[in-house]
Coordinates of C-alpha atoms in Angstrom, one line a residue:
Chain U
M1 CA -127.2 70.1 129.0
A2 CA -126.5 72.8 131.4
I3 CA -127.7 75.2 128.2
A4 CA -126.1 78.4 130.6
A5 CA -123.1 77.2 130.6
T6 CA -122.9 76.5 127.2
I7 CA -124.2 79.4 126.1
P8 CA -122.3 82.0 127.7
I9 CA -124.6 84.5 126.7
A10 CA -123.6 87.4 128.7
Q11 CA -120.1 87.1 126.8
S12 CA -122.5 88.5 124.4
E13 CA -122.0 92.0 125.2
E14 CA -118.1 91.5 123.8
L15 CA -120.3 91.3 120.8
P16 CA -118.6 94.3 118.3
H17 CA -122.4 95.0 117.4
A18 CA -125.7 92.7 118.1
V19 CA -126.2 90.3 115.8
G20 CA -129.2 91.2 113.6
Q21 CA -130.6 94.6 114.3
G22 CA -133.4 92.9 116.4
L23 CA -134.8 94.4 119.6
V24 CA -137.4 96.3 117.8
R25 CA -140.6 94.3 118.3
K26 CA -142.8 97.0 117.4
S27 CA -141.4 98.3 114.1
V28 CA -144.0 99.5 112.3
E29 CA -141.9 97.4 108.8
P30 CA -141.8 94.0 108.6
I31 CA -138.0 92.6 107.6
L32 CA -139.8 90.6 106.1
K33 CA -142.8 90.3 103.8
T34 CA -144.7 88.0 101.4
E35 CA -147.8 89.5 99.8
N36 CA -149.5 86.1 97.6
L37 CA -146.2 84.7 97.3
W38 CA -146.6 81.0 94.6
K39 CA -144.1 79.3 93.6
L40 CA -144.8 76.8 90.9
Y41 CA -142.5 73.6 90.4
R42 CA -142.2 71.6 87.0
A43 CA -142.5 68.5 86.5
G44 CA -142.4 67.2 83.0
K45 CA -145.6 68.9 81.8
V46 CA -147.3 69.2 84.7
E47 CA -147.1 71.7 87.0
V48 CA -147.0 71.7 90.5
P49 CA -147.6 74.9 93.1
A50 CA -145.9 74.5 96.4
L51 CA -146.7 78.0 97.4
R52 CA -150.8 79.5 96.4
G53 CA -150.6 83.0 97.7
V54 CA -148.3 82.6 100.3
N55 CA -149.4 85.7 102.6
F56 CA -146.9 86.3 105.8
S57 CA -144.8 88.7 107.4
V58 CA -142.4 88.9 109.9
Q59 CA -140.9 91.8 112.6
P60 CA -137.9 93.0 113.0
G61 CA -136.5 90.6 115.8
E62 CA -139.6 88.0 116.0
S63 CA -139.0 84.4 115.9
V64 CA -141.4 82.6 114.2
A65 CA -142.0 78.8 113.9
V66 CA -143.3 77.8 110.8
M67 CA -144.8 74.0 111.2
G68 CA -146.7 72.0 109.0
P69 CA -147.1 68.2 107.5
S70 CA -144.1 66.8 104.9
G71 CA -144.6 68.7 101.3
C72 CA -147.2 71.4 102.4
G73 CA -144.7 74.3 101.1
K74 CA -142.1 75.0 104.1
S75 CA -139.4 74.4 103.0
T76 CA -139.7 76.6 99.3
L77 CA -141.4 79.2 101.4
L78 CA -138.3 79.0 103.8
Y79 CA -135.9 79.2 99.7
T80 CA -138.0 81.6 98.6
I81 CA -137.7 84.3 101.4
G82 CA -133.7 83.0 101.8
G83 CA -133.4 84.3 97.6
L84 CA -132.6 80.6 97.0
A85 CA -135.6 80.4 94.4
S86 CA -137.5 82.6 93.0
A87 CA -141.1 83.7 93.1
T88 CA -143.4 82.5 91.1
R89 CA -146.2 85.3 91.1
G90 CA -146.3 87.2 94.1
T91 CA -143.3 89.5 96.1
V92 CA -141.0 88.9 98.8
L93 CA -140.1 91.7 100.4
V94 CA -136.5 91.4 102.1
D95 CA -135.7 94.3 104.1
G96 CA -137.7 95.9 102.0
N97 CA -136.2 94.2 99.1
D98 CA -138.3 93.1 96.5
L99 CA -136.7 89.7 95.6
A100 CA -139.0 89.1 93.0
A101 CA -137.7 92.0 90.8
M102 CA -134.1 91.3 91.4
S103 CA -132.0 88.7 89.4
D104 CA -130.5 86.2 90.3
G105 CA -126.9 87.9 91.1
E106 CA -128.1 90.8 92.9
R107 CA -130.4 87.9 95.4
T108 CA -127.6 86.1 95.6
K109 CA -125.4 89.8 97.1
L110 CA -128.6 90.4 99.4
R111 CA -128.4 87.1 100.8
R112 CA -125.0 86.8 101.7
S113 CA -125.4 90.2 103.4
K114 CA -128.9 89.6 105.2
I115 CA -129.9 86.1 106.0
G116 CA -128.3 83.7 107.0
F117 CA -129.3 79.6 106.3
V118 CA -129.5 76.9 109.0
F119 CA -129.9 73.9 107.6
Q120 CA -131.5 69.9 108.5
R121 CA -128.3 68.4 107.2
F122 CA -125.7 71.1 108.5
N123 CA -124.5 70.9 105.5
L124 CA -121.1 72.1 106.5
L125 CA -118.0 71.7 104.2
P126 CA -117.0 68.5 104.9
T127 CA -113.1 69.3 103.7
M128 CA -113.0 72.1 105.8
T129 CA -112.2 72.2 109.5
A130 CA -115.0 74.0 112.0
K131 CA -112.2 77.0 111.8
G132 CA -112.4 76.9 107.6
N133 CA -116.2 76.4 107.3
I134 CA -117.3 79.6 109.7
A135 CA -114.4 81.6 108.3
I136 CA -115.5 80.8 104.6
A137 CA -118.3 83.0 105.3
Q138 CA -116.4 85.8 106.5
Y139 CA -114.2 85.0 102.9
I140 CA -117.4 85.2 101.2
H141 CA -119.5 88.4 102.6
G142 CA -115.7 90.1 101.1
D143 CA -115.0 91.8 105.1
G144 CA -112.6 89.0 105.4
F145 CA -111.5 87.2 108.6
D146 CA -112.4 89.1 111.4
P147 CA -110.7 87.4 113.8
H148 CA -112.5 89.5 117.2
R149 CA -116.0 88.8 115.9
F150 CA -114.8 85.0 114.9
D151 CA -113.3 84.5 119.0
V152 CA -117.1 85.8 120.2
V153 CA -119.3 84.3 117.6
T154 CA -117.5 80.8 118.7
K155 CA -116.8 81.3 122.1
L156 CA -121.1 82.1 122.1
L157 CA -121.8 79.3 121.0
G158 CA -118.9 76.4 123.0
L159 CA -116.9 75.9 119.9
E160 CA -113.9 76.8 121.2
G161 CA -112.1 73.3 121.8
R162 CA -113.1 72.2 118.2
L163 CA -112.3 74.4 115.7
N164 CA -109.8 72.8 113.5
H165 CA -111.8 69.7 113.6
K166 CA -113.4 68.3 110.3
P167 CA -117.5 67.7 110.5
S168 CA -116.5 64.1 110.5
E169 CA -115.2 64.2 113.9
M170 CA -117.6 66.3 115.7
S171 CA -121.1 65.2 117.2
G172 CA -124.6 66.1 114.9
G173 CA -124.8 68.8 117.6
E174 CA -121.6 70.4 117.7
Q175 CA -122.0 70.5 113.7
Q176 CA -124.8 72.1 114.0
R177 CA -123.1 74.7 116.1
V178 CA -120.9 75.6 113.9
A179 CA -123.5 75.8 111.2
I180 CA -124.9 78.7 113.5
A181 CA -122.0 80.1 113.9
R182 CA -121.6 80.3 109.9
A183 CA -124.8 81.6 109.5
I184 CA -124.7 84.2 112.3
I185 CA -121.0 84.8 112.0
N186 CA -121.6 87.8 109.4
E187 CA -124.1 89.7 111.0
P188 CA -127.1 88.7 109.2
K189 CA -130.8 90.8 110.0
I190 CA -132.8 87.1 108.8
L191 CA -131.7 83.9 110.6
L192 CA -133.9 80.8 108.5
A193 CA -133.5 77.8 109.9
D194 CA -134.6 74.5 108.2
E195 CA -135.7 71.6 110.4
P196 CA -132.4 72.3 112.2
T197 CA -132.7 69.7 115.0
G198 CA -134.1 67.6 113.0
N199 CA -131.0 65.4 113.0
L200 CA -130.3 65.6 116.5
D201 CA -131.3 63.9 119.3
T202 CA -133.7 65.4 122.2
K203 CA -130.4 66.6 124.7
N204 CA -128.6 68.4 121.3
S205 CA -132.2 69.7 120.2
D206 CA -132.5 71.1 123.0
V207 CA -129.3 72.8 122.7
V208 CA -129.6 73.8 119.2
L209 CA -133.3 75.5 120.2
E210 CA -131.6 76.9 123.4
M211 CA -128.6 78.7 121.5
L212 CA -131.7 80.2 118.5
R213 CA -134.0 81.2 121.5
Q214 CA -130.9 83.3 123.0
L215 CA -129.9 84.1 120.1
N216 CA -132.9 85.9 119.2
K217 CA -133.8 87.0 122.7
E218 CA -130.6 88.1 124.2
L219 CA -129.4 89.9 120.7
G220 CA -132.4 90.7 118.9
Q221 CA -132.4 88.3 116.0
T222 CA -134.3 87.5 113.8
I223 CA -135.2 84.2 113.1
V224 CA -137.6 82.2 111.1
M225 CA -137.3 78.4 111.8
I226 CA -139.2 75.3 110.6
T227 CA -140.5 72.1 112.4
H228 CA -142.2 69.6 112.7
N229 CA -140.8 69.4 116.0
P230 CA -144.2 70.7 118.5
E231 CA -142.1 70.8 121.6
A232 CA -139.5 73.2 119.0
V233 CA -142.5 76.2 119.2
T234 CA -142.5 76.7 122.8
Y235 CA -138.9 78.3 122.3
F236 CA -141.0 81.0 119.9
D237 CA -142.4 83.8 119.3
R238 CA -145.2 82.7 116.9
V239 CA -146.0 79.5 114.8
V240 CA -147.6 79.8 111.3
H241 CA -149.2 76.9 110.4
M242 CA -148.8 75.7 106.7
R243 CA -150.6 73.2 104.3
D244 CA -150.9 72.8 100.9
G245 CA -149.3 75.4 100.1
V246 CA -151.0 78.2 102.2
I247 CA -150.9 79.3 106.0
V248 CA -153.7 78.4 107.3
D249 CA -153.0 80.5 111.0
G250 CA -151.1 82.5 112.9
I251 CA -151.3 82.0 116.4
P252 CA -149.2 83.3 119.9
A253 CA -147.4 80.2 120.9
D254 CA -147.6 80.6 124.5
Chain T
M1 CA -109.3 81.1 102.7
M2 CA -109.9 80.5 99.0
G3 CA -106.3 78.3 98.5
E4 CA -107.0 76.8 102.0
M5 CA -110.4 74.9 100.7
I6 CA -108.6 74.5 97.2
F7 CA -105.4 72.9 99.2
R8 CA -108.2 70.8 101.5
N9 CA -110.4 69.8 98.4
L10 CA -106.9 68.1 96.9
L11 CA -106.6 66.3 99.5
H12 CA -109.8 65.3 100.0
R13 CA -109.3 63.0 97.4
P14 CA -106.0 62.0 97.4
I15 CA -105.9 58.8 94.9
R16 CA -108.0 61.3 92.1
T17 CA -105.6 64.1 93.0
I18 CA -102.1 61.5 92.3
I19 CA -104.3 60.5 89.3
G20 CA -105.2 64.0 88.0
I21 CA -101.1 65.0 88.7
L22 CA -99.7 62.4 86.9
A23 CA -102.1 62.7 84.0
I24 CA -100.5 66.0 83.5
G25 CA -97.6 65.6 83.7
V26 CA -98.0 62.4 81.2
E27 CA -99.1 65.3 79.2
V28 CA -96.3 67.7 80.1
A29 CA -94.3 64.6 79.4
L30 CA -95.0 63.6 76.1
V31 CA -94.9 67.2 75.3
V32 CA -91.3 68.0 75.9
L33 CA -90.4 64.4 75.0
V34 CA -91.5 64.4 71.5
V35 CA -90.1 67.5 71.3
G36 CA -86.6 67.1 73.2
L37 CA -86.6 64.0 70.8
T38 CA -86.4 65.4 67.5
S39 CA -84.4 68.3 68.5
G40 CA -82.3 66.7 70.3
I41 CA -81.8 64.2 67.3
L42 CA -81.2 67.1 64.8
T43 CA -79.3 69.0 67.1
E44 CA -76.7 65.9 67.2
T45 CA -76.5 65.1 64.2
A46 CA -75.9 68.4 63.0
K47 CA -73.2 68.8 65.2
R48 CA -72.0 65.3 64.5
V49 CA -72.1 66.9 60.8
E50 CA -70.3 70.3 62.1
G51 CA -68.0 68.2 63.7
I52 CA -66.2 66.7 60.4
G53 CA -64.5 69.8 60.1
A54 CA -65.3 70.8 56.0
D55 CA -65.9 74.1 55.8
I56 CA -69.0 73.2 53.1
M57 CA -71.0 70.5 52.4
L58 CA -72.9 70.4 48.2
Q59 CA -75.8 68.2 47.7
S60 CA -77.6 68.0 44.3
P61 CA -80.9 70.0 44.0
S62 CA -83.1 67.4 45.2
A63 CA -81.1 66.9 48.6
Q64 CA -82.9 67.1 51.6
I65 CA -81.1 69.4 54.5
F66 CA -81.8 66.2 56.9
L67 CA -79.1 63.6 55.0
A68 CA -80.4 60.3 56.4
F69 CA -83.2 61.2 53.5
S70 CA -81.0 62.3 51.1
G71 CA -81.4 60.5 48.5
S72 CA -80.6 62.3 45.5
P73 CA -76.7 61.2 44.5
M74 CA -74.5 63.0 42.5
P75 CA -72.1 62.1 40.1
I76 CA -67.9 61.6 41.8
K77 CA -67.0 63.9 38.8
I78 CA -67.5 66.4 40.1
G79 CA -65.4 66.1 42.9
D80 CA -62.6 67.1 40.4
R81 CA -63.9 70.5 39.3
L82 CA -64.5 71.5 42.7
R83 CA -60.3 70.8 43.2
E84 CA -59.6 72.6 40.5
L85 CA -61.2 75.5 42.4
K86 CA -59.7 78.5 44.1
Y87 CA -58.9 78.4 48.1
V88 CA -59.8 74.5 47.8
Q89 CA -57.4 72.5 50.2
S90 CA -59.7 69.3 50.1
V91 CA -62.6 67.5 48.8
S92 CA -64.2 64.8 49.6
P93 CA -66.9 62.5 48.3
V94 CA -69.6 60.5 51.0
F95 CA -71.8 58.0 49.9
L96 CA -74.9 57.4 52.1
Q97 CA -76.7 54.7 52.9
F98 CA -79.4 54.3 55.3
S99 CA -79.8 51.1 57.5
S100 CA -82.3 49.7 59.3
S101 CA -81.9 46.2 60.3
G102 CA -80.3 46.0 64.5
G103 CA -81.7 49.7 64.9
I104 CA -82.2 52.8 62.5
D105 CA -78.0 53.8 61.2
L106 CA -76.8 57.0 58.4
V107 CA -73.5 54.6 57.3
Y108 CA -71.2 57.0 55.4
G109 CA -69.3 55.2 53.2
I110 CA -66.2 57.8 52.6
D111 CA -62.7 57.7 50.8
R112 CA -60.4 57.4 53.7
D113 CA -57.3 59.7 52.4
S114 CA -59.5 62.4 51.7
F115 CA -61.4 62.3 54.5
N116 CA -59.0 62.4 56.9
A117 CA -57.9 65.4 54.6
V118 CA -61.0 67.3 55.1
S119 CA -62.1 66.3 58.7
G120 CA -58.0 65.9 59.9
G121 CA -58.5 62.2 60.3
F122 CA -60.7 60.2 63.3
V123 CA -59.4 59.9 66.6
F124 CA -58.8 55.7 67.0
L125 CA -60.0 54.5 70.7
S126 CA -58.7 51.3 69.8
G127 CA -57.9 49.4 66.5
K128 CA -56.8 51.1 63.2
D129 CA -58.1 52.7 60.3
M130 CA -60.1 50.7 57.2
E131 CA -57.2 49.1 55.1
G132 CA -60.0 46.6 53.3
P133 CA -63.0 46.9 51.1
D134 CA -64.9 45.3 53.7
D135 CA -63.9 47.6 57.2
L136 CA -65.8 49.1 59.4
L137 CA -64.9 51.9 61.9
V138 CA -67.1 52.6 64.5
D139 CA -67.8 55.4 66.7
D140 CA -67.5 54.8 70.3
L141 CA -71.4 55.3 71.7
A142 CA -72.2 52.8 67.7
A143 CA -70.4 50.5 69.2
Q144 CA -71.5 50.5 72.9
A145 CA -75.0 50.9 72.1
K146 CA -74.5 47.6 69.7
H147 CA -72.0 45.7 71.7
I148 CA -69.8 45.4 69.0
K149 CA -65.6 44.9 69.7
V150 CA -63.0 45.6 67.6
G151 CA -62.1 42.4 65.3
D152 CA -65.9 41.4 65.0
T153 CA -67.8 40.7 62.3
F154 CA -71.3 42.8 62.0
N155 CA -73.8 42.5 59.4
L156 CA -74.2 45.9 58.1
L157 CA -77.0 45.9 54.8
N158 CA -76.9 42.3 53.7
H159 CA -72.8 42.2 54.3
D160 CA -70.9 41.3 56.7
W161 CA -67.9 43.5 58.1
H162 CA -64.8 42.8 59.4
V163 CA -65.0 46.0 62.6
A164 CA -61.3 47.7 62.4
G165 CA -61.5 50.0 64.2
I166 CA -63.3 51.7 67.1
V167 CA -63.7 55.9 67.1
E168 CA -64.8 59.3 68.8
H169 CA -67.6 60.2 67.4
G170 CA -68.5 63.0 66.2
K171 CA -67.1 62.9 62.6
G172 CA -70.5 62.9 60.9
A173 CA -71.9 59.6 61.2
R174 CA -71.4 56.8 63.7
L175 CA -70.8 53.7 61.2
F176 CA -67.9 54.6 57.8
V177 CA -67.8 52.3 55.3
P178 CA -65.3 52.1 51.9
I179 CA -67.3 54.3 49.8
L180 CA -66.5 52.0 46.5
T181 CA -68.1 49.2 48.1
L182 CA -71.1 50.7 49.8
Q183 CA -71.2 52.1 46.4
D184 CA -71.2 48.6 44.8
L185 CA -74.0 47.4 47.8
G186 CA -76.4 50.7 46.7
G187 CA -75.7 50.2 43.1
A188 CA -74.7 53.3 42.2
H189 CA -71.6 53.1 40.9
D190 CA -69.0 56.7 40.6
K191 CA -71.9 58.3 42.8
A192 CA -71.7 60.6 45.9
S193 CA -74.5 61.7 48.0
V194 CA -72.2 65.2 49.2
F195 CA -69.1 66.3 48.8
L196 CA -67.5 67.8 51.4
L197 CA -64.6 70.9 50.9
K198 CA -62.6 72.0 53.2
C199 CA -60.9 75.7 52.4
T200 CA -57.6 76.8 52.8
R201 CA -58.3 79.2 55.2
P202 CA -62.1 79.1 57.1
E203 CA -62.0 82.8 55.5
H204 CA -62.7 81.8 52.0
T205 CA -65.2 80.1 52.4
E206 CA -67.7 82.5 51.3
D207 CA -65.5 82.9 48.0
V208 CA -65.5 79.2 47.6
I209 CA -69.1 79.0 47.4
N210 CA -69.8 82.0 44.8
E211 CA -67.4 80.2 42.8
M212 CA -69.3 76.7 43.0
Q213 CA -72.7 78.4 42.1
P214 CA -72.3 79.3 38.9
L215 CA -70.5 76.3 38.5
L216 CA -73.6 74.0 39.9
P217 CA -76.5 76.2 39.5
N218 CA -79.3 75.2 41.8
Y219 CA -77.1 72.8 43.9
K220 CA -77.6 73.2 47.6
I221 CA -74.1 74.7 49.0
H222 CA -74.0 75.0 52.8
A223 CA -71.2 77.0 54.7
L224 CA -71.2 74.2 57.6
K225 CA -71.1 76.6 60.5
D226 CA -74.4 77.5 59.5
Y227 CA -75.5 73.4 59.1
L228 CA -76.3 73.8 62.7
S229 CA -79.2 76.8 62.2
L230 CA -80.9 73.9 59.1
M231 CA -81.5 71.1 61.3
T232 CA -84.9 72.5 62.9
S233 CA -87.8 70.8 62.3
T234 CA -89.4 72.4 60.2
N235 CA -86.7 71.9 57.6
V236 CA -87.3 68.2 57.7
P237 CA -90.4 67.3 56.2
G238 CA -93.3 65.9 58.0
L239 CA -91.3 66.3 61.4
N240 CA -93.9 69.2 61.9
V241 CA -96.9 67.9 61.6
F242 CA -95.3 64.8 63.9
V243 CA -94.5 66.8 66.5
N244 CA -97.6 68.7 66.4
A245 CA -100.2 65.9 66.4
M246 CA -97.6 64.6 68.7
I247 CA -98.8 67.6 71.2
A248 CA -102.0 67.7 70.2
L249 CA -102.4 64.4 71.6
A250 CA -100.8 65.4 74.5
V251 CA -103.0 68.2 75.0
C252 CA -106.2 66.1 74.2
I253 CA -105.1 64.0 77.0
G254 CA -104.9 66.3 79.3
L255 CA -107.0 68.3 78.3
L256 CA -109.7 64.9 78.7
V257 CA -108.6 64.0 82.4
I258 CA -109.0 67.8 83.9
F259 CA -112.5 67.4 82.5
L260 CA -112.7 64.5 83.8
T261 CA -111.3 64.8 87.2
M262 CA -113.0 68.3 87.4
Y263 CA -116.8 66.7 86.4
T264 CA -116.8 64.3 88.9
T265 CA -114.9 66.6 91.3
V266 CA -118.3 69.0 91.1
V267 CA -120.6 66.3 91.1
E268 CA -119.4 65.0 94.1
R269 CA -119.1 68.2 95.7
T270 CA -123.2 69.1 94.7
R271 CA -124.2 70.1 98.0
D272 CA -120.8 72.3 98.9
I273 CA -121.7 74.4 95.9
G274 CA -125.8 74.7 97.4
V275 CA -123.9 75.3 100.9
L276 CA -121.5 78.3 99.0
K277 CA -124.6 80.2 97.3
S278 CA -126.8 79.4 99.9
L279 CA -123.8 81.8 102.1
G280 CA -123.7 84.1 98.8
A281 CA -121.5 83.2 96.5
T282 CA -121.8 84.6 93.6
S283 CA -121.0 82.6 90.1
P284 CA -118.0 84.5 89.1
F285 CA -116.7 83.5 93.0
I286 CA -117.9 78.9 92.0
V287 CA -116.4 79.3 88.8
R288 CA -112.7 80.6 90.6
A289 CA -112.5 78.3 93.0
I290 CA -113.3 75.6 90.2
L291 CA -110.5 77.0 88.1
M292 CA -107.7 78.0 90.7
E293 CA -108.1 73.6 92.0
S294 CA -107.9 72.9 87.9
V295 CA -104.6 75.1 88.4
A296 CA -103.5 74.2 91.2
L297 CA -103.7 71.0 90.0
C298 CA -102.1 71.3 87.2
F299 CA -98.7 72.9 88.7
G300 CA -98.3 69.5 90.0
G301 CA -99.0 68.2 86.8
I302 CA -96.3 70.3 85.3
A303 CA -93.8 69.5 88.8
A304 CA -94.4 65.8 88.0
G305 CA -94.3 65.9 84.6
V306 CA -90.3 67.5 84.4
G307 CA -89.4 65.3 87.2
L308 CA -90.6 62.3 84.5
S309 CA -89.5 63.5 81.7
Y310 CA -85.8 64.3 83.4
A311 CA -86.2 60.6 84.4
V312 CA -87.2 59.2 81.3
R313 CA -84.3 60.6 79.9
A314 CA -81.7 59.1 81.7
G315 CA -83.8 55.7 81.9
F316 CA -83.5 56.6 77.4
V317 CA -79.6 57.7 77.7
K318 CA -79.0 54.8 79.8
A319 CA -80.2 52.7 77.9
F320 CA -79.9 53.3 74.5
P321 CA -76.6 55.8 73.9
T322 CA -76.5 56.6 70.4
L323 CA -80.3 58.4 71.8
S324 CA -80.3 62.3 72.4
I325 CA -82.8 64.2 74.1
L326 CA -82.6 67.5 73.9
I327 CA -84.9 69.2 77.5
T328 CA -84.6 72.9 76.9
P329 CA -85.9 75.3 79.8
E330 CA -88.1 77.1 76.4
W331 CA -89.7 74.3 75.8
V332 CA -90.4 73.2 79.6
L333 CA -92.0 76.2 79.7
R334 CA -93.8 75.8 76.8
A335 CA -95.6 72.8 77.8
G336 CA -96.1 74.1 81.4
I337 CA -98.1 76.5 79.6
I338 CA -100.1 74.2 76.9
A339 CA -101.1 71.7 80.0
M340 CA -102.3 75.5 81.8
I341 CA -104.3 76.2 79.1
G342 CA -105.9 72.6 78.4
A343 CA -106.4 72.7 82.7
I344 CA -108.0 75.7 82.4
L345 CA -110.3 74.9 79.2
G346 CA -110.4 71.2 80.8
A347 CA -112.2 72.8 83.6
S348 CA -114.4 75.7 82.2
Y349 CA -117.7 73.2 81.5
P350 CA -117.8 71.6 85.0
A351 CA -117.1 75.5 86.4
W352 CA -120.0 76.5 84.7
M353 CA -121.8 74.4 85.9
A354 CA -121.6 73.8 89.2
S355 CA -122.0 77.7 88.7
R356 CA -125.6 77.6 86.9
R357 CA -126.0 74.7 89.8
D358 CA -130.1 75.6 91.3
A359 CA -128.8 76.1 94.4
V360 CA -132.2 74.3 96.1
E361 CA -131.8 71.3 94.7
A362 CA -127.8 71.6 95.0
L363 CA -128.4 71.3 99.1
T364 CA -131.0 68.5 98.7
F365 CA -128.4 66.8 96.5
D366 CA -128.0 63.2 97.8

């Protein structure tokens, strides 16, 4: 698929604000930082460590791919830095806010304003149309429906002709594009993607990865993505490898 | 946006939505019909008693306001004493007998001449007045319900009666027989269940009552113009308990159905709840969404319940012409409020459960 044709990135100039606060790679303060992050799950009477003192940071505007075998703690790391799960120990700083010190309600409010999620299984609301799925994020954000922002984002992701379709009426690639639109509609500072190409064929994977790259390169969107796909990491600035709940290295992708 | 989400969720599982609406409809209809039936019967009975045309009714001290329960006869000689009172134009003793054979009926044993004097006489639709000891008068609604014609023999209280006439309804009972025969059948010679008094002028009613009270202390003396207001479920023993029990039962049905509906909804939409949380939806937002869906379901149920109530009433009245079901806006509103409270209570636990759901577990739920 001609990516450029699918994502008319030139139109990004129409965005009322740049998505995220990015384009500043050399910032002193990382937008995302974990220090000695532990997450323990309880399985019966046994505590199972999913994260074992993870130290990890992401600069504003940076795109990072997290790789590792199944069960190494990638998703747990993503959910913890996204505020969906609480840390057992350690610090999680998101744009200067320590998630570990926040209540569930406070984390929810922070997530609403600063973080967008994209999931492997798309996780669209099945009863709503594409339009509804994107608009609900604006509604929850609390600013109400912004038709201009909505138009720009849906045009950016090539969804204009699919807005009145339900998820069951769309292909996997289209569903994931709707999910990306939903994730960025409120201009979050960080986009967290949990294996967004895991349920897509190669063609649609490339489309989604190209979209993520362009969001990052053109609009400065900070992105952290989990993936199993070695080819996917070429779209990112940096790759982080995890094993047994810890980060084992951090090397430039190219 | 919230409205659209709720609307689409309800449409997503139409059968479940329809069952939920019907269950609440049955709840509402049950409340409206039970109350409507009791108040309808009471009101209709009271109107018939008022329709006799008497000014005062006398009952024994232990008698009930609801005449069907009145099993406390008085000596018929009291009538002679009442006739002597100032401003009393006529007095009619009535012996009441409750019959449950072939339906529930209150039979008036009347003295033809004095009853006609008090009531102004029956309006005959066919046949003629009672002449023999076994003659029976039937009002038009009872005749229609029991398929009775003039000249028929009708068994009532294990006695064969000759149907002498069909009269217009609204004169106390639906079945009238000679008082002497009914007294014989009841083994209550020279007894009357009530005395009906007609004053020379309606304005003298209070004067006559004031005269009667010292003469018959502890006896129940009612001005019949007030009778309708006395015929409430609270004045009929046990009726209020029955009505409240039926309402409680209806509320339980509605509450349980809503609970089950919303519980299955929440379980089915666990992943959606996780998605909403990932988008930053707070616990109050989740609770509000579930409760509003329940309320929307309830509004549909109330509308269905009101429609069902009127349909059932129309069917009942056609099948049982003597039955009266009074549907009042007040009780429709009350039934709606009861259903709404039940719906909110029924959805509260599922809503709370949804709001407490762990976001990560919800997102990975299959």
